Amino acid sequence: MRRLDGVRGLLAMYVLLSHALPLTTAPLWAQRLLAHGQAAVELFFALSGLVIAGALERHGGRFWPFIQARARRLLPVYLLVLAAAISIEALGDPLSALPWTGAAAREIVSPGLPQPLWAHLLAHLTLLHGIIPDRLLPYGWVTLLGPAWSLSTEWQFYLLIGLAAPKRLGGLAALLLAVALLYALLPAHTEFSRAFLPAQAGWFALGLCSRIWLLSGRAAPFLACLAGLCLLALLGTPERALTALLWLALMLAQTQSWGGFWPIGGCSISAPSPTRFIW
């Protein structure tokens, strides 16, 4: 899917800059222009919903081969960067050498090693730091390596789809969307961070429905999920509906011949057994 692959590169650069600019002397207007990293991450979650089901299918729906492949893909670089972050934070507050940084930098850089260190380290090594309530491990989702919170969310999704090994993606997508809506309505959602899977479940559901659309040509599940995600945005942060509509534009670009400057074959997605992915 070359069009979506190109978008992935642009999103990665945007997220990188959104994390880097608060550490520089860039003017405030430039920082505000690149202050929508959350929206880019949400699009990444939708991309994961779209492609990870194919990764599971390539391993015959078997959990261990699938999760081992995911671990080989993520853990080497993640553990290397995590070790570097811990080494830097062990020396003291990294931002003390950057007096020009403001509050935005503090959101992504820890002032030092958190306590108890063993609990934060264990949570990060298992990539489960996003599921722990804040009252049990304060700010555990962003200590040690703040930008890695989304990796925990991704890992939770991998565990869910790997253990469920769904044959009907539509059913899993409906479940994820229902969980997201219910979670947004429950008071308990304030005890967890945005790294908790239910907080982002709607985006993964949108990606799964996108896969159904690309494989079968049936857009109804996708449109239903898109409407549910827009409703979810209105219940919380209305501007998130714009992110959902941007994903719709990306999908149209992938499925329609007018979606790029050069014709590249339109929709192209493969699965060993596409008939298994039905609503």
PDB file of C-alpha atoms in Angstrom:
ATOM      1  CA  MET A   1       0.000   0.000   0.000  1.00  0.00           C
ATOM      2  CA  ARG A   2       2.421   2.596  -1.258  1.00  0.00           C
ATOM      3  CA  ARG A   3       0.263   5.622  -0.579  1.00  0.00           C
ATOM      4  CA  LEU A   4      -0.304   4.720   3.050  1.00  0.00           C
ATOM      5  CA  ASP A   5       3.367   3.753   3.362  1.00  0.00           C
ATOM      6  CA  GLY A   6       4.363   7.241   2.271  1.00  0.00           C
ATOM      7  CA  VAL A   7       1.954   8.762   4.782  1.00  0.00           C
ATOM      8  CA  ARG A   8       3.571   6.623   7.485  1.00  0.00           C
ATOM      9  CA  GLY A   9       6.915   8.266   6.773  1.00  0.00           C
ATOM     10  CA  LEU A  10       5.401  11.761   7.003  1.00  0.00           C
ATOM     11  CA  LEU A  11       3.654  10.897  10.274  1.00  0.00           C
ATOM     12  CA  ALA A  12       6.887   9.537  11.741  1.00  0.00           C
ATOM     13  CA  MET A  13       8.725  12.762  10.892  1.00  0.00           C
ATOM     14  CA  TYR A  14       5.894  14.836  12.365  1.00  0.00           C
ATOM     15  CA  VAL A  15       5.937  12.907  15.652  1.00  0.00           C
ATOM     16  CA  LEU A  16       9.739  13.178  15.795  1.00  0.00           C
ATOM     17  CA  LEU A  17       9.612  16.955  15.330  1.00  0.00           C
ATOM     18  CA  SER A  18       6.749  17.364  17.805  1.00  0.00           C
ATOM     19  CA  HIS A  19       8.928  15.714  20.455  1.00  0.00           C
ATOM     20  CA  ALA A  20      12.125  17.517  19.462  1.00  0.00           C
ATOM     21  CA  LEU A  21      10.914  21.119  19.148  1.00  0.00           C
ATOM     22  CA  PRO A  22      10.051  21.608  22.855  1.00  0.00           C
ATOM     23  CA  LEU A  23      13.753  20.936  23.560  1.00  0.00           C
ATOM     24  CA  THR A  24      14.931  23.689  21.211  1.00  0.00           C
ATOM     25  CA  THR A  25      14.727  27.457  21.030  1.00  0.00           C
ATOM     26  CA  ALA A  26      12.217  27.266  18.190  1.00  0.00           C
ATOM     27  CA  PRO A  27       9.625  30.064  18.306  1.00  0.00           C
ATOM     28  CA  LEU A  28       6.340  29.351  20.021  1.00  0.00           C
ATOM     29  CA  TRP A  29       4.365  29.504  16.770  1.00  0.00           C
ATOM     30  CA  ALA A  30       6.506  26.694  15.310  1.00  0.00           C
ATOM     31  CA  GLN A  31       5.996  24.578  18.408  1.00  0.00           C
ATOM     32  CA  ARG A  32       2.236  25.121  18.218  1.00  0.00           C
ATOM     33  CA  LEU A  33       2.244  24.154  14.532  1.00  0.00           C
ATOM     34  CA  LEU A  34       3.789  20.813  15.462  1.00  0.00           C
ATOM     35  CA  ALA A  35       1.851  20.324  18.691  1.00  0.00           C
ATOM     36  CA  HIS A  36      -0.597  17.791  17.242  1.00  0.00           C
ATOM     37  CA  GLY A  37       1.539  14.705  17.671  1.00  0.00           C
ATOM     38  CA  GLN A  38      -1.367  12.930  19.355  1.00  0.00           C
ATOM     39  CA  ALA A  39      -3.353  13.065  16.104  1.00  0.00           C
ATOM     40  CA  ALA A  40      -0.416  11.567  14.190  1.00  0.00           C
ATOM     41  CA  VAL A  41      -0.134   8.767  16.761  1.00  0.00           C
ATOM     42  CA  GLU A  42      -3.857   8.049  16.431  1.00  0.00           C
ATOM     43  CA  LEU A  43      -3.390   7.638  12.685  1.00  0.00           C
ATOM     44  CA  PHE A  44      -0.567   5.212  13.466  1.00  0.00           C
ATOM     45  CA  PHE A  45      -2.981   3.210  15.621  1.00  0.00           C
ATOM     46  CA  ALA A  46      -5.416   3.039  12.701  1.00  0.00           C
ATOM     47  CA  LEU A  47      -2.557   1.871  10.468  1.00  0.00           C
ATOM     48  CA  SER A  48      -1.776  -0.860  12.999  1.00  0.00           C
ATOM     49  CA  GLY A  49      -5.363  -2.028  12.955  1.00  0.00           C
ATOM     50  CA  LEU A  50      -5.106  -2.190   9.183  1.00  0.00           C
ATOM     51  CA  VAL A  51      -1.852  -4.139   8.858  1.00  0.00           C
ATOM     52  CA  ILE A  52      -1.381  -6.168  12.060  1.00  0.00           C
ATOM     53  CA  ALA A  53      -4.308  -8.437  11.217  1.00  0.00           C
ATOM     54  CA  GLY A  54      -2.373  -9.365   8.074  1.00  0.00           C
ATOM     55  CA  ALA A  55       0.718 -10.125  10.167  1.00  0.00           C
ATOM     56  CA  LEU A  56      -1.349 -12.459  12.339  1.00  0.00           C
ATOM     57  CA  GLU A  57      -2.755 -14.143   9.242  1.00  0.00           C
ATOM     58  CA  ARG A  58       0.730 -14.701   7.845  1.00  0.00           C
ATOM     59  CA  HIS A  59       1.506 -16.715  10.976  1.00  0.00           C
ATOM     60  CA  GLY A  60      -1.612 -18.806  10.552  1.00  0.00           C
ATOM     61  CA  GLY A  61      -3.353 -17.116  13.460  1.00  0.00           C
ATOM     62  CA  ARG A  62      -0.872 -18.681  15.914  1.00  0.00           C
ATOM     63  CA  PHE A  63      -0.130 -16.480  18.899  1.00  0.00           C
ATOM     64  CA  TRP A  64       3.488 -17.332  19.726  1.00  0.00           C
ATOM     65  CA  PRO A  65       4.968 -17.009  16.215  1.00  0.00           C
ATOM     66  CA  PHE A  66       3.039 -13.765  15.786  1.00  0.00           C
ATOM     67  CA  ILE A  67       4.049 -12.177  19.101  1.00  0.00           C
ATOM     68  CA  GLN A  68       7.658 -13.321  18.724  1.00  0.00           C
ATOM     69  CA  ALA A  69       7.823 -11.628  15.320  1.00  0.00           C
ATOM     70  CA  ARG A  70       6.397  -8.448  16.837  1.00  0.00           C
ATOM     71  CA  ALA A  71       8.951  -8.603  19.659  1.00  0.00           C
ATOM     72  CA  ARG A  72      11.833  -9.025  17.228  1.00  0.00           C
ATOM     73  CA  ARG A  73      10.585  -6.008  15.338  1.00  0.00           C
ATOM     74  CA  LEU A  74      10.183  -3.696  18.350  1.00  0.00           C
ATOM     75  CA  LEU A  75      12.314  -4.750  21.300  1.00  0.00           C
ATOM     76  CA  PRO A  76      15.918  -4.397  20.064  1.00  0.00           C
ATOM     77  CA  VAL A  77      15.670  -0.677  19.316  1.00  0.00           C
ATOM     78  CA  TYR A  78      13.251  -0.024  22.175  1.00  0.00           C
ATOM     79  CA  LEU A  79      15.499  -1.631  24.795  1.00  0.00           C
ATOM     80  CA  LEU A  80      18.555   0.184  23.433  1.00  0.00           C
ATOM     81  CA  VAL A  81      16.866   3.584  23.652  1.00  0.00           C
ATOM     82  CA  LEU A  82      15.356   2.744  27.043  1.00  0.00           C
ATOM     83  CA  ALA A  83      18.838   1.930  28.401  1.00  0.00           C
ATOM     84  CA  ALA A  84      20.173   5.213  27.022  1.00  0.00           C
ATOM     85  CA  ALA A  85      17.309   7.179  28.599  1.00  0.00           C
ATOM     86  CA  ILE A  86      17.848   5.551  31.995  1.00  0.00           C
ATOM     87  CA  SER A  87      21.579   6.265  31.823  1.00  0.00           C
ATOM     88  CA  ILE A  88      20.936   9.948  31.101  1.00  0.00           C
ATOM     89  CA  GLU A  89      18.293  10.313  33.817  1.00  0.00           C
ATOM     90  CA  ALA A  90      20.606   8.635  36.348  1.00  0.00           C
ATOM     91  CA  LEU A  91      22.899  11.673  36.008  1.00  0.00           C
ATOM     92  CA  GLY A  92      20.163  14.058  37.162  1.00  0.00           C
ATOM     93  CA  ASP A  93      17.575  16.251  35.515  1.00  0.00           C
ATOM     94  CA  PRO A  94      18.433  16.331  31.777  1.00  0.00           C
ATOM     95  CA  LEU A  95      16.574  19.625  31.311  1.00  0.00           C
ATOM     96  CA  SER A  96      18.872  21.426  33.761  1.00  0.00           C
ATOM     97  CA  ALA A  97      21.298  21.764  30.857  1.00  0.00           C
ATOM     98  CA  LEU A  98      18.538  23.205  28.650  1.00  0.00           C
ATOM     99  CA  PRO A  99      17.277  26.240  30.598  1.00  0.00           C
ATOM    100  CA  TRP A 100      15.392  27.604  27.604  1.00  0.00           C
ATOM    101  CA  THR A 101      12.894  24.712  27.554  1.00  0.00           C
ATOM    102  CA  GLY A 102       9.376  25.185  28.893  1.00  0.00           C
ATOM    103  CA  ALA A 103       6.523  23.135  30.292  1.00  0.00           C
ATOM    104  CA  ALA A 104       6.053  21.175  27.057  1.00  0.00           C
ATOM    105  CA  ALA A 105       9.516  19.669  27.423  1.00  0.00           C
ATOM    106  CA  ARG A 106       8.729  18.482  30.937  1.00  0.00           C
ATOM    107  CA  GLU A 107       5.819  16.449  29.550  1.00  0.00           C
ATOM    108  CA  ILE A 108       8.208  14.194  27.638  1.00  0.00           C
ATOM    109  CA  VAL A 109      11.376  14.278  29.766  1.00  0.00           C
ATOM    110  CA  SER A 110      11.540  12.929  33.315  1.00  0.00           C
ATOM    111  CA  PRO A 111      13.392  15.086  35.892  1.00  0.00           C
ATOM    112  CA  GLY A 112      15.243  12.009  37.070  1.00  0.00           C
ATOM    113  CA  LEU A 113      14.808   8.340  37.828  1.00  0.00           C
ATOM    114  CA  PRO A 114      11.331   7.642  39.232  1.00  0.00           C
ATOM    115  CA  GLN A 115      10.741   5.723  42.435  1.00  0.00           C
ATOM    116  CA  PRO A 116      10.362   2.882  43.036  1.00  0.00           C
ATOM    117  CA  LEU A 117      12.675   2.338  40.111  1.00  0.00           C
ATOM    118  CA  TRP A 118      12.194  -1.435  40.022  1.00  0.00           C
ATOM    119  CA  ALA A 119       8.431  -1.051  39.455  1.00  0.00           C
ATOM    120  CA  HIS A 120       8.827   1.459  36.633  1.00  0.00           C
ATOM    121  CA  LEU A 121      11.579  -0.641  35.071  1.00  0.00           C
ATOM    122  CA  LEU A 122       9.537  -3.843  35.233  1.00  0.00           C
ATOM    123  CA  ALA A 123       6.528  -2.086  33.709  1.00  0.00           C
ATOM    124  CA  HIS A 124       8.653  -0.742  30.841  1.00  0.00           C
ATOM    125  CA  LEU A 125      10.521  -3.980  30.181  1.00  0.00           C
ATOM    126  CA  THR A 126       7.205  -5.789  29.714  1.00  0.00           C
ATOM    127  CA  LEU A 127       5.770  -2.879  27.691  1.00  0.00           C
ATOM    128  CA  LEU A 128       2.777  -2.875  30.027  1.00  0.00           C
ATOM    129  CA  HIS A 129       3.401   0.538  31.589  1.00  0.00           C
ATOM    130  CA  GLY A 130       0.317   1.843  29.792  1.00  0.00           C
ATOM    131  CA  ILE A 131      -2.160  -0.368  31.674  1.00  0.00           C
ATOM    132  CA  ILE A 132      -1.222   0.615  35.231  1.00  0.00           C
ATOM    133  CA  PRO A 133      -3.549   3.125  36.957  1.00  0.00           C
ATOM    134  CA  ASP A 134      -1.903   6.394  37.878  1.00  0.00           C
ATOM    135  CA  ARG A 135      -2.696   5.955  41.560  1.00  0.00           C
ATOM    136  CA  LEU A 136      -0.673   2.720  41.643  1.00  0.00           C
ATOM    137  CA  LEU A 137       2.318   3.970  39.643  1.00  0.00           C
ATOM    138  CA  PRO A 138       2.170   7.771  39.258  1.00  0.00           C
ATOM    139  CA  TYR A 139       3.005   8.878  35.722  1.00  0.00           C
ATOM    140  CA  GLY A 140       4.259   5.358  35.021  1.00  0.00           C
ATOM    141  CA  TRP A 141       3.193   5.617  31.391  1.00  0.00           C
ATOM    142  CA  VAL A 142       5.674   8.424  30.643  1.00  0.00           C
ATOM    143  CA  THR A 143       8.543   7.868  33.082  1.00  0.00           C
ATOM    144  CA  LEU A 144      11.927   6.593  31.893  1.00  0.00           C
ATOM    145  CA  LEU A 145      11.045   7.021  28.197  1.00  0.00           C
ATOM    146  CA  GLY A 146       8.066   9.302  27.724  1.00  0.00           C
ATOM    147  CA  PRO A 147       7.522   9.001  23.951  1.00  0.00           C
ATOM    148  CA  ALA A 148       7.320   5.194  24.252  1.00  0.00           C
ATOM    149  CA  TRP A 149       3.840   5.304  25.775  1.00  0.00           C
ATOM    150  CA  SER A 150       2.318   4.497  22.389  1.00  0.00           C
ATOM    151  CA  LEU A 151       4.435   1.346  22.131  1.00  0.00           C
ATOM    152  CA  SER A 152       2.689   0.060  25.227  1.00  0.00           C
ATOM    153  CA  THR A 153      -0.672   0.741  23.590  1.00  0.00           C
ATOM    154  CA  GLU A 154       0.456  -1.071  20.454  1.00  0.00           C
ATOM    155  CA  TRP A 155       1.695  -4.018  22.535  1.00  0.00           C
ATOM    156  CA  GLN A 156      -1.668  -4.289  24.295  1.00  0.00           C
ATOM    157  CA  PHE A 157      -3.349  -4.468  20.891  1.00  0.00           C
ATOM    158  CA  TYR A 158      -0.903  -7.135  19.714  1.00  0.00           C
ATOM    159  CA  LEU A 159      -1.672  -9.260  22.769  1.00  0.00           C
ATOM    160  CA  LEU A 160      -5.413  -8.841  22.253  1.00  0.00           C
ATOM    161  CA  ILE A 161      -5.511  -9.691  18.567  1.00  0.00           C
ATOM    162  CA  GLY A 162      -2.925 -12.454  18.972  1.00  0.00           C
ATOM    163  CA  LEU A 163      -4.787 -14.198  21.782  1.00  0.00           C
ATOM    164  CA  ALA A 164      -8.172 -13.699  20.127  1.00  0.00           C
ATOM    165  CA  ALA A 165      -6.873 -14.868  16.709  1.00  0.00           C
ATOM    166  CA  PRO A 166     -10.073 -13.507  15.141  1.00  0.00           C
ATOM    167  CA  LYS A 167     -11.545 -14.991  12.002  1.00  0.00           C
ATOM    168  CA  ARG A 168     -14.115 -12.220  11.798  1.00  0.00           C
ATOM    169  CA  LEU A 169     -12.404  -8.861  11.939  1.00  0.00           C
ATOM    170  CA  GLY A 170     -15.717  -7.040  11.962  1.00  0.00           C
ATOM    171  CA  GLY A 171     -16.690  -8.651  15.234  1.00  0.00           C
ATOM    172  CA  LEU A 172     -13.418  -7.625  16.888  1.00  0.00           C
ATOM    173  CA  ALA A 173     -13.754  -4.110  15.472  1.00  0.00           C
ATOM    174  CA  ALA A 174     -17.289  -3.809  16.873  1.00  0.00           C
ATOM    175  CA  LEU A 175     -16.051  -5.010  20.264  1.00  0.00           C
ATOM    176  CA  LEU A 176     -13.179  -2.504  20.280  1.00  0.00           C
ATOM    177  CA  LEU A 177     -15.468   0.375  19.332  1.00  0.00           C
ATOM    178  CA  ALA A 178     -17.993  -0.615  22.011  1.00  0.00           C
ATOM    179  CA  VAL A 179     -15.206  -0.788  24.599  1.00  0.00           C
ATOM    180  CA  ALA A 180     -13.970   2.671  23.553  1.00  0.00           C
ATOM    181  CA  LEU A 181     -17.456   4.188  23.849  1.00  0.00           C
ATOM    182  CA  LEU A 182     -18.144   2.525  27.203  1.00  0.00           C
ATOM    183  CA  TYR A 183     -14.735   3.534  28.549  1.00  0.00           C
ATOM    184  CA  ALA A 184     -15.309   7.174  27.581  1.00  0.00           C
ATOM    185  CA  LEU A 185     -18.592   7.203  29.500  1.00  0.00           C
ATOM    186  CA  LEU A 186     -17.260   5.586  32.678  1.00  0.00           C
ATOM    187  CA  PRO A 187     -15.794   7.779  35.431  1.00  0.00           C
ATOM    188  CA  ALA A 188     -13.006   5.223  35.847  1.00  0.00           C
ATOM    189  CA  HIS A 189     -11.322   6.419  32.650  1.00  0.00           C
ATOM    190  CA  THR A 190      -9.765   9.269  34.622  1.00  0.00           C
ATOM    191  CA  GLU A 191      -7.666   6.750  36.588  1.00  0.00           C
ATOM    192  CA  PHE A 192      -5.824   5.602  33.484  1.00  0.00           C
ATOM    193  CA  SER A 193      -3.649   7.343  30.937  1.00  0.00           C
ATOM    194  CA  ARG A 194      -4.182   7.638  27.215  1.00  0.00           C
ATOM    195  CA  ALA A 195      -1.763   4.720  26.819  1.00  0.00           C
ATOM    196  CA  PHE A 196      -4.461   2.336  28.097  1.00  0.00           C
ATOM    197  CA  LEU A 197      -5.850   0.375  25.151  1.00  0.00           C
ATOM    198  CA  PRO A 198      -9.562   1.219  25.732  1.00  0.00           C
ATOM    199  CA  ALA A 199      -8.673   4.909  25.370  1.00  0.00           C
ATOM    200  CA  GLN A 200      -7.422   4.253  21.824  1.00  0.00           C
ATOM    201  CA  ALA A 201      -9.501   1.188  20.910  1.00  0.00           C
ATOM    202  CA  GLY A 202     -11.653   3.116  18.426  1.00  0.00           C
ATOM    203  CA  TRP A 203      -8.641   3.839  16.187  1.00  0.00           C
ATOM    204  CA  PHE A 204      -7.636   0.184  16.037  1.00  0.00           C
ATOM    205  CA  ALA A 205     -11.263  -0.658  15.235  1.00  0.00           C
ATOM    206  CA  LEU A 206     -11.181   1.853  12.376  1.00  0.00           C
ATOM    207  CA  GLY A 207      -8.068   0.187  10.992  1.00  0.00           C
ATOM    208  CA  LEU A 208      -9.662  -3.272  11.160  1.00  0.00           C
ATOM    209  CA  CYS A 209     -12.740  -2.007   9.306  1.00  0.00           C
ATOM    210  CA  SER A 210     -10.435  -0.399   6.754  1.00  0.00           C
ATOM    211  CA  ARG A 211      -8.928  -3.812   6.101  1.00  0.00           C
ATOM    212  CA  ILE A 212     -12.396  -5.254   5.546  1.00  0.00           C
ATOM    213  CA  TRP A 213     -13.055  -2.502   3.034  1.00  0.00           C
ATOM    214  CA  LEU A 214      -9.811  -3.084   1.153  1.00  0.00           C
ATOM    215  CA  LEU A 215     -10.164  -6.868   1.083  1.00  0.00           C
ATOM    216  CA  SER A 216     -13.848  -7.227   0.302  1.00  0.00           C
ATOM    217  CA  GLY A 217     -14.849  -3.855  -1.135  1.00  0.00           C
ATOM    218  CA  ARG A 218     -17.536  -3.512   1.561  1.00  0.00           C
ATOM    219  CA  ALA A 219     -17.424   0.016   2.961  1.00  0.00           C
ATOM    220  CA  ALA A 220     -20.444  -0.272   5.293  1.00  0.00           C
ATOM    221  CA  PRO A 221     -18.490  -1.563   8.345  1.00  0.00           C
ATOM    222  CA  PHE A 222     -15.908   1.170   7.804  1.00  0.00           C
ATOM    223  CA  LEU A 223     -18.519   3.924   7.595  1.00  0.00           C
ATOM    224  CA  ALA A 224     -20.289   2.616  10.698  1.00  0.00           C
ATOM    225  CA  CYS A 225     -17.004   2.603  12.625  1.00  0.00           C
ATOM    226  CA  LEU A 226     -16.139   6.074  11.326  1.00  0.00           C
ATOM    227  CA  ALA A 227     -19.472   7.393  12.581  1.00  0.00           C
ATOM    228  CA  GLY A 228     -18.911   5.739  15.961  1.00  0.00           C
ATOM    229  CA  LEU A 229     -15.447   7.265  16.227  1.00  0.00           C
ATOM    230  CA  CYS A 230     -16.802  10.733  15.414  1.00  0.00           C
ATOM    231  CA  LEU A 231     -19.433  10.241  18.128  1.00  0.00           C
ATOM    232  CA  LEU A 232     -16.677   9.212  20.512  1.00  0.00           C
ATOM    233  CA  ALA A 233     -14.792  12.401  19.652  1.00  0.00           C
ATOM    234  CA  LEU A 234     -17.844  14.540  20.369  1.00  0.00           C
ATOM    235  CA  LEU A 235     -18.114  12.934  23.815  1.00  0.00           C
ATOM    236  CA  GLY A 236     -14.594  14.021  24.669  1.00  0.00           C
ATOM    237  CA  THR A 237     -12.311  15.965  22.351  1.00  0.00           C
ATOM    238  CA  PRO A 238     -14.268  17.141  19.277  1.00  0.00           C
ATOM    239  CA  GLU A 239     -11.173  17.903  17.188  1.00  0.00           C
ATOM    240  CA  ARG A 240     -10.377  14.180  17.165  1.00  0.00           C
ATOM    241  CA  ALA A 241     -13.209  13.869  14.630  1.00  0.00           C
ATOM    242  CA  LEU A 242     -10.959  15.747  12.188  1.00  0.00           C
ATOM    243  CA  THR A 243      -8.349  13.006  12.599  1.00  0.00           C
ATOM    244  CA  ALA A 244     -10.998  10.404  11.731  1.00  0.00           C
ATOM    245  CA  LEU A 245     -11.972  12.367   8.635  1.00  0.00           C
ATOM    246  CA  LEU A 246      -8.316  12.635   7.648  1.00  0.00           C
ATOM    247  CA  TRP A 247      -8.105   8.838   7.817  1.00  0.00           C
ATOM    248  CA  LEU A 248     -11.172   8.692   5.531  1.00  0.00           C
ATOM    249  CA  ALA A 249      -9.308  10.885   3.033  1.00  0.00           C
ATOM    250  CA  LEU A 250      -6.282   8.575   3.224  1.00  0.00           C
ATOM    251  CA  MET A 251      -8.459   5.538   2.586  1.00  0.00           C
ATOM    252  CA  LEU A 252     -10.099   7.216  -0.389  1.00  0.00           C
ATOM    253  CA  ALA A 253      -6.634   8.045  -1.718  1.00  0.00           C
ATOM    254  CA  GLN A 254      -5.719   4.362  -1.395  1.00  0.00           C
ATOM    255  CA  THR A 255      -8.874   3.025  -3.018  1.00  0.00           C
ATOM    256  CA  GLN A 256      -9.512   5.609  -5.750  1.00  0.00           C
ATOM    257  CA  SER A 257      -7.453   6.257  -8.861  1.00  0.00           C
ATOM    258  CA  TRP A 258      -7.428  10.001  -8.145  1.00  0.00           C
ATOM    259  CA  GLY A 259      -5.669   9.437  -4.834  1.00  0.00           C
ATOM    260  CA  GLY A 260      -2.165  10.213  -6.097  1.00  0.00           C
ATOM    261  CA  PHE A 261      -0.277  12.253  -8.656  1.00  0.00           C
ATOM    262  CA  TRP A 262       0.744   9.095 -10.495  1.00  0.00           C
ATOM    263  CA  PRO A 263      -1.342   5.950 -11.041  1.00  0.00           C
ATOM    264  CA  ILE A 264       0.167   3.135  -8.975  1.00  0.00           C
ATOM    265  CA  GLY A 265      -2.447   0.461  -9.258  1.00  0.00           C
ATOM    266  CA  GLY A 266      -5.026   1.708  -6.768  1.00  0.00           C
ATOM    267  CA  CYS A 267      -5.858  -0.585  -3.895  1.00  0.00           C
ATOM    268  CA  SER A 268      -3.287  -3.294  -3.240  1.00  0.00           C
ATOM    269  CA  ILE A 269      -3.512  -5.435  -0.143  1.00  0.00           C
ATOM    270  CA  SER A 270      -3.049  -9.151   0.148  1.00  0.00           C
ATOM    271  CA  ALA A 271      -3.816 -11.900   2.611  1.00  0.00           C
ATOM    272  CA  PRO A 272      -3.331 -15.655   2.311  1.00  0.00           C
ATOM    273  CA  SER A 273      -7.032 -16.295   2.956  1.00  0.00           C
ATOM    274  CA  PRO A 274      -8.984 -13.086   2.348  1.00  0.00           C
ATOM    275  CA  THR A 275     -12.311 -14.910   2.572  1.00  0.00           C
ATOM    276  CA  ARG A 276     -11.691 -15.391   6.284  1.00  0.00           C
ATOM    277  CA  PHE A 277     -11.924 -11.671   6.892  1.00  0.00           C
ATOM    278  CA  ILE A 278     -15.663 -11.174   6.749  1.00  0.00           C
ATOM    279  CA  TRP A 279     -18.117  -9.180   8.791  1.00  0.00           C
TER     280      TRP A 279
END
